[in-house]
């Protein structure tokens, strides 16, 4: 971290406000399906979806008593389901459970993984031993997996520490502090790679770890920890031009006057 601070003023300025930031090293299967649930979603809803997968298809583990006084406070815990257990889920059931369009991606990904010759779980684990770009490309052959989700799975479960998931928060930070030349451009897969390469060049082979701190500094609920002068300014949305009245409407109005 000392090396990153010496190489980057932005990181030096914000890192002290986020001590203890950590990266998970999740089981690849759990990580993959959790991030499929994360698509266009917020944290509490993602948590609820993952919980539903565990409760409906996982294995019951233990019963934890929240309070010694009443068994009614007991809560059952469940493991994340295996690939075989997830195969029991249908798109219809998942949609009824509130997964929306993600239901199709979950069912489709389960199907493709189960068709892998070496086994889907083994195939995923095997991606730990290939280069990052190769692992990312392999993940993007699965339904609903784009570059951002692929980067998340690579960083948080496949030991690809240079991976940088470029979402709107990271994009905003990159444009404000590293690539002002991208101001006004739309976030596309090509520009995701541009941002990722920029940060890898700045922070090195463990850029994903450094990115974690920069990402936290952009989250609405956490950026408040920063002094106002260090907070990335919010970009104002351009105002939509006023709609011109059609000749037909103008004529009708004139007749009615």
Short mmCIF file of C-alpha atoms in Angstrom, two decimals:
data_model
loop_
_atom_site.label_atom_id
_atom_site.label_comp_id
_atom_site.label_asym_id
_atom_site.label_seq_id
_atom_site.Cartn_x
_atom_site.Cartn_y
_atom_site.Cartn_z
CA UNK A 1 0.00 0.00 0.00
CA UNK A 2 2.93 2.33 0.69
CA UNK A 3 4.07 1.78 -2.89
CA UNK A 4 0.63 2.72 -4.24
CA UNK A 5 0.53 5.86 -2.10
CA UNK A 6 3.89 6.98 -3.47
CA UNK A 7 2.76 6.36 -7.04
CA UNK A 8 -0.70 7.91 -6.89
CA UNK A 9 -1.83 11.10 -5.18
CA UNK A 10 -5.52 10.18 -5.27
CA UNK A 11 -4.88 6.85 -3.57
CA UNK A 12 -2.62 8.54 -1.00
CA UNK A 13 -5.36 11.06 -0.20
CA UNK A 14 -8.28 8.64 0.29
CA UNK A 15 -6.72 5.39 1.53
CA UNK A 16 -6.33 6.57 5.12
CA UNK A 17 -10.12 6.96 5.38
CA UNK A 18 -10.79 3.29 4.55
CA UNK A 19 -8.57 1.17 6.79
CA UNK A 20 -9.26 -2.54 6.83
CA UNK A 21 -10.67 -2.76 3.30
CA UNK A 22 -10.48 -6.40 2.26
CA UNK A 23 -11.09 -8.57 -0.80
CA UNK A 24 -13.01 -11.82 -0.63
CA UNK A 25 -11.72 -15.06 -2.11
CA UNK A 26 -15.05 -16.73 -2.66
CA UNK A 27 -15.89 -20.11 -4.03
CA UNK A 28 -16.08 -19.51 -7.82
CA UNK A 29 -19.56 -21.03 -8.21
CA UNK A 30 -21.05 -18.93 -5.42
CA UNK A 31 -19.28 -15.83 -6.69
CA UNK A 32 -20.50 -16.34 -10.26
CA UNK A 33 -24.18 -16.70 -9.40
CA UNK A 34 -24.06 -13.94 -6.79
CA UNK A 35 -22.81 -11.51 -9.43
CA UNK A 36 -25.40 -12.68 -11.93
CA UNK A 37 -27.91 -11.56 -9.28
CA UNK A 38 -26.09 -8.21 -8.98
CA UNK A 39 -26.93 -7.07 -12.51
CA UNK A 40 -28.74 -3.68 -12.33
CA UNK A 41 -29.43 -4.27 -8.66
CA UNK A 42 -28.70 -2.85 -5.19
CA UNK A 43 -26.99 -4.56 -2.26
CA UNK A 44 -30.02 -5.36 -0.09
CA UNK A 45 -31.89 -6.92 -3.01
CA UNK A 46 -28.82 -8.90 -4.11
CA UNK A 47 -28.49 -10.21 -0.55
CA UNK A 48 -32.14 -11.24 -0.61
CA UNK A 49 -31.77 -13.10 -3.91
CA UNK A 50 -28.67 -15.00 -2.79
CA UNK A 51 -30.47 -15.86 0.44
CA UNK A 52 -33.41 -17.25 -1.55
CA UNK A 53 -31.09 -19.45 -3.62
CA UNK A 54 -29.57 -20.82 -0.41
CA UNK A 55 -32.88 -21.42 1.36
CA UNK A 56 -34.67 -22.99 -1.60
CA UNK A 57 -31.88 -25.08 -3.08
CA UNK A 58 -29.00 -25.24 -0.58
CA UNK A 59 -28.31 -27.68 2.25
CA UNK A 60 -29.49 -26.88 5.78
CA UNK A 61 -26.44 -26.44 8.01
CA UNK A 62 -27.22 -25.51 11.60
CA UNK A 63 -29.84 -23.77 13.70
CA UNK A 64 -28.59 -20.64 15.39
CA UNK A 65 -30.49 -19.28 18.37
CA UNK A 66 -30.63 -15.52 18.30
CA UNK A 67 -31.79 -15.56 21.91
CA UNK A 68 -31.62 -18.15 24.68
CA UNK A 69 -35.10 -17.24 25.89
CA UNK A 70 -37.13 -18.36 22.91
CA UNK A 71 -36.81 -21.06 20.26
CA UNK A 72 -38.98 -18.87 18.05
CA UNK A 73 -35.92 -16.68 17.47
CA UNK A 74 -34.00 -19.57 15.94
CA UNK A 75 -32.78 -19.14 12.39
CA UNK A 76 -31.81 -21.92 9.99
CA UNK A 77 -28.65 -21.43 7.95
CA UNK A 78 -28.10 -22.95 4.51
CA UNK A 79 -25.10 -23.55 2.31
CA UNK A 80 -24.89 -22.01 -1.13
CA UNK A 81 -26.34 -24.64 -3.48
CA UNK A 82 -24.14 -26.89 -5.57
CA UNK A 83 -24.44 -26.89 -9.35
CA UNK A 84 -26.61 -30.02 -9.15
CA UNK A 85 -28.90 -28.38 -6.59
CA UNK A 86 -29.20 -25.23 -8.71
CA UNK A 87 -30.29 -27.44 -11.62
CA UNK A 88 -33.56 -27.97 -9.73
CA UNK A 89 -34.48 -24.32 -10.24
CA UNK A 90 -36.68 -23.42 -13.19
CA UNK A 91 -36.92 -20.03 -14.82
CA UNK A 92 -40.60 -19.85 -13.88
CA UNK A 93 -39.87 -20.52 -10.19
CA UNK A 94 -37.08 -17.97 -10.08
CA UNK A 95 -39.24 -15.32 -11.72
CA UNK A 96 -41.95 -15.94 -9.12
CA UNK A 97 -39.28 -15.46 -6.46
CA UNK A 98 -38.46 -12.01 -7.85
CA UNK A 99 -35.30 -12.68 -9.87
CA UNK A 100 -36.78 -11.06 -12.99
CA UNK A 101 -34.78 -11.39 -16.20
CA UNK A 102 -31.85 -12.78 -14.20
CA UNK A 103 -33.80 -16.05 -13.89
CA UNK A 104 -33.06 -16.83 -17.53
CA UNK A 105 -29.34 -16.21 -17.01
CA UNK A 106 -29.19 -18.38 -13.89
CA UNK A 107 -30.92 -21.31 -15.57
CA UNK A 108 -28.89 -20.87 -18.77
CA UNK A 109 -25.57 -20.68 -16.94
CA UNK A 110 -26.39 -23.78 -14.89
CA UNK A 111 -27.19 -25.65 -18.10
CA UNK A 112 -23.96 -24.61 -19.83
CA UNK A 113 -21.79 -25.43 -16.83
CA UNK A 114 -23.35 -28.87 -16.47
CA UNK A 115 -22.49 -29.55 -20.11
CA UNK A 116 -18.76 -29.01 -19.50
CA UNK A 117 -16.84 -32.24 -20.09
CA UNK A 118 -14.76 -31.88 -16.95
CA UNK A 119 -17.72 -30.69 -14.87
CA UNK A 120 -18.87 -27.10 -14.38
CA UNK A 121 -17.45 -26.63 -10.89
CA UNK A 122 -14.09 -28.03 -12.00
CA UNK A 123 -14.14 -25.85 -15.13
CA UNK A 124 -14.63 -22.72 -13.04
CA UNK A 125 -11.88 -23.68 -10.58
CA UNK A 126 -9.57 -24.38 -13.52
CA UNK A 127 -9.83 -20.73 -14.58
CA UNK A 128 -7.63 -19.89 -11.60
CA UNK A 129 -4.66 -21.31 -13.48
CA UNK A 130 -5.05 -19.36 -16.75
CA UNK A 131 -4.22 -15.69 -17.50
CA UNK A 132 -6.77 -13.04 -16.59
CA UNK A 133 -7.93 -12.13 -20.10
CA UNK A 134 -8.38 -15.80 -20.97
CA UNK A 135 -10.44 -16.40 -17.82
CA UNK A 136 -12.53 -13.30 -18.48
CA UNK A 137 -13.24 -14.33 -22.08
CA UNK A 138 -14.22 -17.83 -20.94
CA UNK A 139 -16.68 -16.44 -18.39
CA UNK A 140 -18.27 -14.20 -21.01
CA UNK A 141 -19.35 -17.27 -22.98
CA UNK A 142 -21.92 -17.88 -20.22
CA UNK A 143 -25.41 -16.31 -20.42
CA UNK A 144 -25.68 -12.81 -18.96
CA UNK A 145 -21.96 -12.43 -18.21
CA UNK A 146 -20.49 -9.19 -19.51
CA UNK A 147 -17.04 -7.66 -18.92
CA UNK A 148 -17.90 -6.12 -15.54
CA UNK A 149 -19.35 -9.29 -14.00
CA UNK A 150 -16.49 -11.33 -15.49
CA UNK A 151 -13.97 -8.97 -13.88
CA UNK A 152 -15.78 -9.27 -10.52
CA UNK A 153 -15.67 -13.07 -10.62
CA UNK A 154 -12.00 -13.00 -11.66
CA UNK A 155 -11.03 -10.59 -8.87
CA UNK A 156 -13.11 -12.02 -6.03
CA UNK A 157 -12.77 -15.75 -6.69
CA UNK A 158 -10.23 -16.60 -9.41
CA UNK A 159 -7.07 -14.92 -8.05
CA UNK A 160 -6.83 -12.38 -10.90
CA UNK A 161 -5.63 -9.50 -8.76
CA UNK A 162 -5.17 -7.16 -11.73
CA UNK A 163 -8.87 -7.40 -12.62
CA UNK A 164 -10.81 -4.15 -12.26
CA UNK A 165 -14.61 -4.24 -12.50
CA UNK A 166 -15.49 -0.95 -14.18
CA UNK A 167 -18.96 0.14 -13.08
CA UNK A 168 -20.38 3.66 -12.94
CA UNK A 169 -18.53 4.41 -9.68
CA UNK A 170 -15.13 3.37 -11.03
CA UNK A 171 -15.87 5.11 -14.33
CA UNK A 172 -16.64 8.36 -12.51
CA UNK A 173 -13.41 8.12 -10.50
CA UNK A 174 -11.37 7.29 -13.59
CA UNK A 175 -12.72 10.22 -15.60
CA UNK A 176 -12.27 12.66 -12.71
CA UNK A 177 -8.81 11.60 -11.56
CA UNK A 178 -7.05 9.54 -14.26
CA UNK A 179 -8.59 9.94 -17.72
CA UNK A 180 -10.18 13.39 -18.10
CA UNK A 181 -9.98 12.87 -21.86
CA UNK A 182 -12.89 10.43 -21.50
CA UNK A 183 -15.22 13.15 -20.18
CA UNK A 184 -18.55 13.10 -21.99
CA UNK A 185 -18.08 9.63 -23.45
CA UNK A 186 -20.39 6.68 -22.78
CA UNK A 187 -19.16 3.65 -20.86
CA UNK A 188 -18.68 0.87 -23.42
CA UNK A 189 -16.83 -2.47 -23.21
CA UNK A 190 -13.94 -0.92 -25.14
CA UNK A 191 -13.64 1.99 -22.72
CA UNK A 192 -13.93 -0.40 -19.78
CA UNK A 193 -10.71 -1.97 -21.05
CA UNK A 194 -9.13 1.47 -21.48
CA UNK A 195 -9.91 2.36 -17.84
CA UNK A 196 -8.74 -1.04 -16.62
CA UNK A 197 -5.44 -0.77 -18.53
CA UNK A 198 -4.92 2.76 -17.18
CA UNK A 199 -5.28 1.61 -13.57
CA UNK A 200 -3.18 -1.53 -14.10
CA UNK A 201 -0.42 0.66 -15.52
CA UNK A 202 -0.66 2.93 -12.48
CA UNK A 203 -0.95 0.30 -9.72
CA UNK A 204 0.65 -2.83 -11.18
CA UNK A 205 -0.29 -6.52 -11.00
CA UNK A 206 -2.40 -6.07 -7.84
CA UNK A 207 -4.36 -3.12 -9.25
CA UNK A 208 -7.64 -4.80 -8.28
CA UNK A 209 -6.72 -4.44 -4.62
CA UNK A 210 -5.98 -0.73 -5.04
CA UNK A 211 -9.18 -0.32 -7.02
CA UNK A 212 -11.14 -1.63 -4.04
CA UNK A 213 -10.20 1.45 -2.00
CA UNK A 214 -10.94 3.82 -4.88
CA UNK A 215 -14.31 2.10 -5.38
CA UNK A 216 -15.25 2.53 -1.70
CA UNK A 217 -14.44 6.22 -1.90
CA UNK A 218 -17.09 6.62 -4.63
CA UNK A 219 -19.99 4.84 -2.87
CA UNK A 220 -22.63 7.27 -1.67
CA UNK A 221 -22.81 5.83 1.84
CA UNK A 222 -19.01 5.74 2.29
CA UNK A 223 -17.73 8.78 0.45
CA UNK A 224 -19.09 10.87 3.34
CA UNK A 225 -16.06 9.71 5.31
CA UNK A 226 -13.93 11.91 3.06
CA UNK A 227 -13.49 15.64 3.57
CA UNK A 228 -15.60 17.48 1.02
CA UNK A 229 -12.53 18.62 -0.91
CA UNK A 230 -11.61 14.96 -1.59
CA UNK A 231 -15.06 13.84 -2.70
CA UNK A 232 -15.40 13.34 -6.44
CA UNK A 233 -17.91 15.96 -7.65
CA UNK A 234 -21.19 14.57 -8.93
CA UNK A 235 -21.65 15.17 -12.62
CA UNK A 236 -24.83 17.04 -13.45
CA UNK A 237 -27.00 15.39 -16.05
CA UNK A 238 -27.41 17.42 -19.19
CA UNK A 239 -30.84 18.95 -19.48
CA UNK A 240 -33.02 17.57 -22.22
CA UNK A 241 -33.75 20.19 -24.89
CA UNK A 242 -37.27 21.57 -24.79
CA UNK A 243 -39.58 19.74 -27.17
CA UNK A 244 -40.82 21.86 -30.05
CA UNK A 245 -44.56 21.98 -30.53
CA UNK A 246 -45.75 20.15 -33.61
CA UNK A 247 -47.49 22.31 -36.27
CA UNK A 248 -50.68 20.30 -35.79
CA UNK A 249 -50.82 21.00 -32.04
CA UNK A 250 -50.00 24.65 -32.63
CA UNK A 251 -52.84 24.98 -35.14
CA UNK A 252 -55.31 23.28 -32.78
CA UNK A 253 -54.32 25.63 -29.99
CA UNK A 254 -54.76 28.63 -32.23
CA UNK A 255 -58.24 27.51 -33.30
CA UNK A 256 -59.30 27.04 -29.71
CA UNK A 257 -58.16 30.50 -28.62
#
